[in-house]
mmCIF file of N, CA and C in Angstrom:
data_model
loop_
_atom_site.group_PDB
_atom_site.id
_atom_site.type_symbol
_atom_site.label_atom_id
_atom_site.label_comp_id
_atom_site.label_asym_id
_atom_site.label_seq_id
_atom_site.Cartn_x
_atom_site.Cartn_y
_atom_site.Cartn_z
ATOM 1 N N MET A 24 127.245 62.322 32.831
ATOM 2 C CA MET A 24 126.486 61.097 33.047
ATOM 3 C C MET A 24 126.652 60.188 31.838
ATOM 4 N N ARG A 25 126.694 58.909 32.077
ATOM 5 C CA ARG A 25 126.856 57.932 31.011
ATOM 6 C C ARG A 25 125.568 57.782 30.219
ATOM 7 N N SER A 26 125.735 57.467 28.939
ATOM 8 C CA SER A 26 124.569 57.255 28.098
ATOM 9 C C SER A 26 123.943 55.900 28.404
ATOM 10 N N LYS A 27 122.707 55.746 28.023
ATOM 11 C CA LYS A 27 122.006 54.478 28.204
ATOM 12 C C LYS A 27 122.659 53.402 27.342
ATOM 13 N N SER A 28 122.556 52.167 27.783
ATOM 14 C CA SER A 28 123.151 51.053 27.069
ATOM 15 C C SER A 28 122.526 50.909 25.685
ATOM 16 N N ASN A 29 123.361 50.539 24.718
ATOM 17 C CA ASN A 29 122.909 50.339 23.358
ATOM 18 C C ASN A 29 123.467 49.005 22.881
ATOM 19 N N LYS A 30 122.603 48.045 22.625
ATOM 20 C CA LYS A 30 123.063 46.712 22.250
ATOM 21 C C LYS A 30 123.834 46.716 20.935
ATOM 22 N N HIS A 31 123.612 47.721 20.077
ATOM 23 C CA HIS A 31 124.353 47.789 18.826
ATOM 24 C C HIS A 31 125.792 48.228 19.065
ATOM 25 N N ASN A 32 126.051 48.732 20.246
ATOM 26 C CA ASN A 32 127.371 49.247 20.586
ATOM 27 C C ASN A 32 127.956 48.470 21.764
ATOM 28 N N SER A 33 127.588 47.210 21.882
ATOM 29 C CA SER A 33 127.990 46.387 23.022
ATOM 30 C C SER A 33 129.244 45.586 22.732
ATOM 31 N N ALA A 34 129.873 45.140 23.806
ATOM 32 C CA ALA A 34 131.032 44.252 23.706
ATOM 33 C C ALA A 34 130.765 43.029 24.576
ATOM 34 N N SER A 35 131.327 41.915 24.198
ATOM 35 C CA SER A 35 131.192 40.700 24.988
ATOM 36 C C SER A 35 132.247 40.678 26.084
ATOM 37 N N VAL A 36 131.868 40.156 27.244
ATOM 38 C CA VAL A 36 132.769 40.057 28.380
ATOM 39 C C VAL A 36 132.643 38.650 28.950
ATOM 40 N N THR A 37 133.769 38.051 29.308
ATOM 41 C CA THR A 37 133.761 36.746 29.945
ATOM 42 C C THR A 37 134.051 36.932 31.423
ATOM 43 N N LEU A 38 133.207 36.352 32.272
ATOM 44 C CA LEU A 38 133.388 36.433 33.712
ATOM 45 C C LEU A 38 133.680 35.050 34.258
ATOM 46 N N ARG A 39 134.604 34.993 35.184
ATOM 47 C CA ARG A 39 134.880 33.741 35.900
ATOM 48 C C ARG A 39 134.511 33.986 37.354
ATOM 49 N N VAL A 40 133.595 33.176 37.839
ATOM 50 C CA VAL A 40 133.145 33.330 39.227
ATOM 51 C C VAL A 40 133.127 31.965 39.909
ATOM 52 N N GLU A 41 133.116 32.010 41.215
ATOM 53 C CA GLU A 41 133.097 30.791 42.003
ATOM 54 C C GLU A 41 131.777 30.043 41.770
ATOM 55 N N PRO A 42 131.830 28.706 41.871
ATOM 56 C CA PRO A 42 130.632 27.883 41.641
ATOM 57 C C PRO A 42 129.423 28.306 42.488
ATOM 58 N N LYS A 43 129.666 28.767 43.708
ATOM 59 C CA LYS A 43 128.562 29.192 44.566
ATOM 60 C C LYS A 43 127.737 30.283 43.883
ATOM 61 N N TYR A 44 128.431 31.238 43.247
ATOM 62 C CA TYR A 44 127.725 32.340 42.605
ATOM 63 C C TYR A 44 127.008 31.884 41.342
ATOM 64 N N VAL A 45 127.592 30.917 40.657
ATOM 65 C CA VAL A 45 126.924 30.364 39.475
ATOM 66 C C VAL A 45 125.627 29.676 39.904
ATOM 67 N N SER A 46 125.690 28.923 40.992
ATOM 68 C CA SER A 46 124.491 28.256 41.509
ATOM 69 C C SER A 46 123.437 29.275 41.928
ATOM 70 N N ASP A 47 123.880 30.322 42.624
ATOM 71 C CA ASP A 47 122.945 31.373 43.044
ATOM 72 C C ASP A 47 122.308 32.058 41.839
ATOM 73 N N LEU A 48 123.105 32.323 40.805
ATOM 74 C CA LEU A 48 122.585 32.964 39.596
ATOM 75 C C LEU A 48 121.559 32.071 38.900
ATOM 76 N N LYS A 49 121.861 30.777 38.804
ATOM 77 C CA LYS A 49 120.923 29.842 38.180
ATOM 78 C C LYS A 49 119.606 29.810 38.953
ATOM 79 N N LEU A 50 119.714 29.737 40.273
ATOM 80 C CA LEU A 50 118.524 29.714 41.117
ATOM 81 C C LEU A 50 117.718 30.993 40.958
ATOM 82 N N TYR A 51 118.382 32.138 41.028
ATOM 83 C CA TYR A 51 117.702 33.430 40.877
ATOM 84 C C TYR A 51 117.035 33.523 39.503
ATOM 85 N N SER A 52 117.740 33.072 38.472
ATOM 86 C CA SER A 52 117.211 33.099 37.117
ATOM 87 C C SER A 52 115.923 32.282 37.011
ATOM 88 N N GLN A 53 115.922 31.108 37.646
ATOM 89 C CA GLN A 53 114.727 30.262 37.616
ATOM 90 C C GLN A 53 113.561 30.907 38.357
ATOM 91 N N VAL A 54 113.870 31.518 39.494
ATOM 92 C CA VAL A 54 112.818 32.119 40.318
ATOM 93 C C VAL A 54 112.160 33.296 39.606
ATOM 94 N N VAL A 55 112.978 34.159 39.002
ATOM 95 C CA VAL A 55 112.419 35.350 38.357
ATOM 96 C C VAL A 55 112.071 35.125 36.892
ATOM 97 N N GLY A 56 112.471 33.966 36.356
ATOM 98 C CA GLY A 56 112.130 33.639 34.973
ATOM 99 C C GLY A 56 112.837 34.518 33.957
ATOM 100 N N ARG A 57 114.104 34.837 34.236
ATOM 101 C CA ARG A 57 114.865 35.695 33.331
ATOM 102 C C ARG A 57 116.178 35.036 32.951
ATOM 103 N N ASN A 58 116.723 35.459 31.833
ATOM 104 C CA ASN A 58 117.968 34.940 31.294
ATOM 105 C C ASN A 58 119.142 35.325 32.194
ATOM 106 N N GLN A 59 120.042 34.376 32.451
ATOM 107 C CA GLN A 59 121.198 34.611 33.320
ATOM 108 C C GLN A 59 122.108 35.712 32.778
ATOM 109 N N SER A 60 122.323 35.725 31.482
ATOM 110 C CA SER A 60 123.188 36.742 30.874
ATOM 111 C C SER A 60 122.612 38.135 31.073
ATOM 112 N N GLU A 61 121.317 38.264 30.911
ATOM 113 C CA GLU A 61 120.679 39.571 31.086
ATOM 114 C C GLU A 61 120.750 40.025 32.543
ATOM 115 N N ILE A 62 120.594 39.093 33.475
ATOM 116 C CA ILE A 62 120.708 39.424 34.902
ATOM 117 C C ILE A 62 122.112 39.932 35.206
ATOM 118 N N LEU A 63 123.137 39.217 34.729
ATOM 119 C CA LEU A 63 124.524 39.640 34.957
ATOM 120 C C LEU A 63 124.805 40.988 34.314
ATOM 121 N N ARG A 64 124.304 41.178 33.110
ATOM 122 C CA ARG A 64 124.496 42.447 32.402
ATOM 123 C C ARG A 64 123.914 43.600 33.210
ATOM 124 N N GLU A 65 122.698 43.434 33.706
ATOM 125 C CA GLU A 65 122.049 44.489 34.488
ATOM 126 C C GLU A 65 122.776 44.750 35.802
ATOM 127 N N LEU A 66 123.264 43.686 36.460
ATOM 128 C CA LEU A 66 124.031 43.863 37.698
ATOM 129 C C LEU A 66 125.313 44.651 37.451
ATOM 130 N N LEU A 67 126.022 44.307 36.385
ATOM 131 C CA LEU A 67 127.269 44.984 36.064
ATOM 132 C C LEU A 67 127.024 46.455 35.727
ATOM 133 N N ILE A 68 126.036 46.714 34.901
ATOM 134 C CA ILE A 68 125.717 48.093 34.531
ATOM 135 C C ILE A 68 125.304 48.895 35.755
ATOM 136 N N SER A 69 124.491 48.298 36.605
ATOM 137 C CA SER A 69 124.056 48.988 37.822
ATOM 138 C C SER A 69 125.243 49.332 38.718
ATOM 139 N N ALA A 70 126.150 48.380 38.891
ATOM 140 C CA ALA A 70 127.325 48.620 39.732
ATOM 141 C C ALA A 70 128.199 49.727 39.154
ATOM 142 N N LEU A 71 128.441 49.682 37.854
ATOM 143 C CA LEU A 71 129.287 50.697 37.232
ATOM 144 C C LEU A 71 128.621 52.072 37.225
ATOM 145 N N ASN A 72 127.322 52.109 37.033
ATOM 146 C CA ASN A 72 126.603 53.384 37.051
ATOM 147 C C ASN A 72 126.540 53.997 38.442
ATOM 148 N N SER A 73 126.766 53.195 39.478
ATOM 149 C CA SER A 73 126.707 53.721 40.841
ATOM 150 C C SER A 73 128.021 54.392 41.263
ATOM 151 N N ILE A 74 129.048 54.319 40.419
ATOM 152 C CA ILE A 74 130.318 54.977 40.724
ATOM 153 C C ILE A 74 130.106 56.485 40.595
ATOM 154 N N PRO A 75 130.390 57.236 41.645
ATOM 155 C CA PRO A 75 130.213 58.691 41.575
ATOM 156 C C PRO A 75 131.098 59.307 40.488
ATOM 157 N N GLU A 76 130.627 60.380 39.903
ATOM 158 C CA GLU A 76 131.340 61.017 38.792
ATOM 159 C C GLU A 76 132.747 61.474 39.199
ATOM 160 N N HIS A 77 132.914 62.000 40.403
ATOM 161 C CA HIS A 77 134.245 62.441 40.828
ATOM 162 C C HIS A 77 135.211 61.253 40.940
ATOM 163 N N GLN A 78 134.708 60.105 41.365
ATOM 164 C CA GLN A 78 135.549 58.909 41.456
ATOM 165 C C GLN A 78 135.879 58.399 40.060
ATOM 166 N N ARG A 79 134.934 58.481 39.150
ATOM 167 C CA ARG A 79 135.158 58.057 37.761
ATOM 168 C C ARG A 79 136.260 58.919 37.128
ATOM 169 N N ARG A 80 136.216 60.224 37.366
ATOM 170 C CA ARG A 80 137.258 61.115 36.835
ATOM 171 C C ARG A 80 138.624 60.763 37.426
ATOM 172 N N ALA A 81 138.653 60.476 38.727
ATOM 173 C CA ALA A 81 139.910 60.084 39.373
ATOM 174 C C ALA A 81 140.446 58.795 38.758
ATOM 175 N N MET A 82 139.573 57.840 38.498
ATOM 176 C CA MET A 82 140.009 56.573 37.891
ATOM 177 C C MET A 82 140.570 56.817 36.490
ATOM 178 N N GLU A 83 139.954 57.725 35.729
ATOM 179 C CA GLU A 83 140.447 58.040 34.386
ATOM 180 C C GLU A 83 141.849 58.644 34.457
ATOM 181 N N ILE A 84 142.079 59.530 35.422
ATOM 182 C CA ILE A 84 143.392 60.149 35.588
ATOM 183 C C ILE A 84 144.439 59.095 35.968
ATOM 184 N N ILE A 85 144.095 58.219 36.886
ATOM 185 C CA ILE A 85 145.012 57.149 37.303
ATOM 186 C C ILE A 85 145.320 56.233 36.129
ATOM 187 N N ALA A 86 144.303 55.865 35.365
ATOM 188 C CA ALA A 86 144.501 54.978 34.216
ATOM 189 C C ALA A 86 145.381 55.634 33.173
ATOM 190 N N GLN A 87 145.189 56.921 32.925
ATOM 191 C CA GLN A 87 146.029 57.638 31.953
ATOM 192 C C GLN A 87 147.476 57.665 32.416
ATOM 193 N N GLY A 88 147.687 57.865 33.709
ATOM 194 C CA GLY A 88 149.033 57.861 34.257
ATOM 195 C C GLY A 88 149.711 56.516 34.089
ATOM 196 N N ARG A 89 148.971 55.455 34.260
ATOM 197 C CA ARG A 89 149.541 54.109 34.128
ATOM 198 C C ARG A 89 149.877 53.768 32.681
ATOM 199 N N THR A 90 149.078 54.236 31.749
ATOM 200 C CA THR A 90 149.350 53.925 30.345
ATOM 201 C C THR A 90 150.496 54.760 29.794
ATOM 202 N N SER A 91 150.771 55.912 30.431
ATOM 203 C CA SER A 91 151.872 56.746 29.948
ATOM 204 C C SER A 91 153.217 56.303 30.498
ATOM 205 N N ASN A 92 153.224 55.419 31.490
ATOM 206 C CA ASN A 92 154.490 54.940 32.076
ATOM 207 C C ASN A 92 155.084 53.812 31.299
#
């Protein structure tokens, strides 16, 4: 299982999304009164944490194979 997020060990990521999603994010941010960056961060972490462990291991094997070629 992955460890909990640690802001001292974080990296910055740039996302490019369609304007519709930017508008939706702004609207959602206003409704819930939360920062857009924090909302995106939580969505990304949630999505990545939902990957089953067996699939994560398979992805690691595939990635290792690609880097060795």
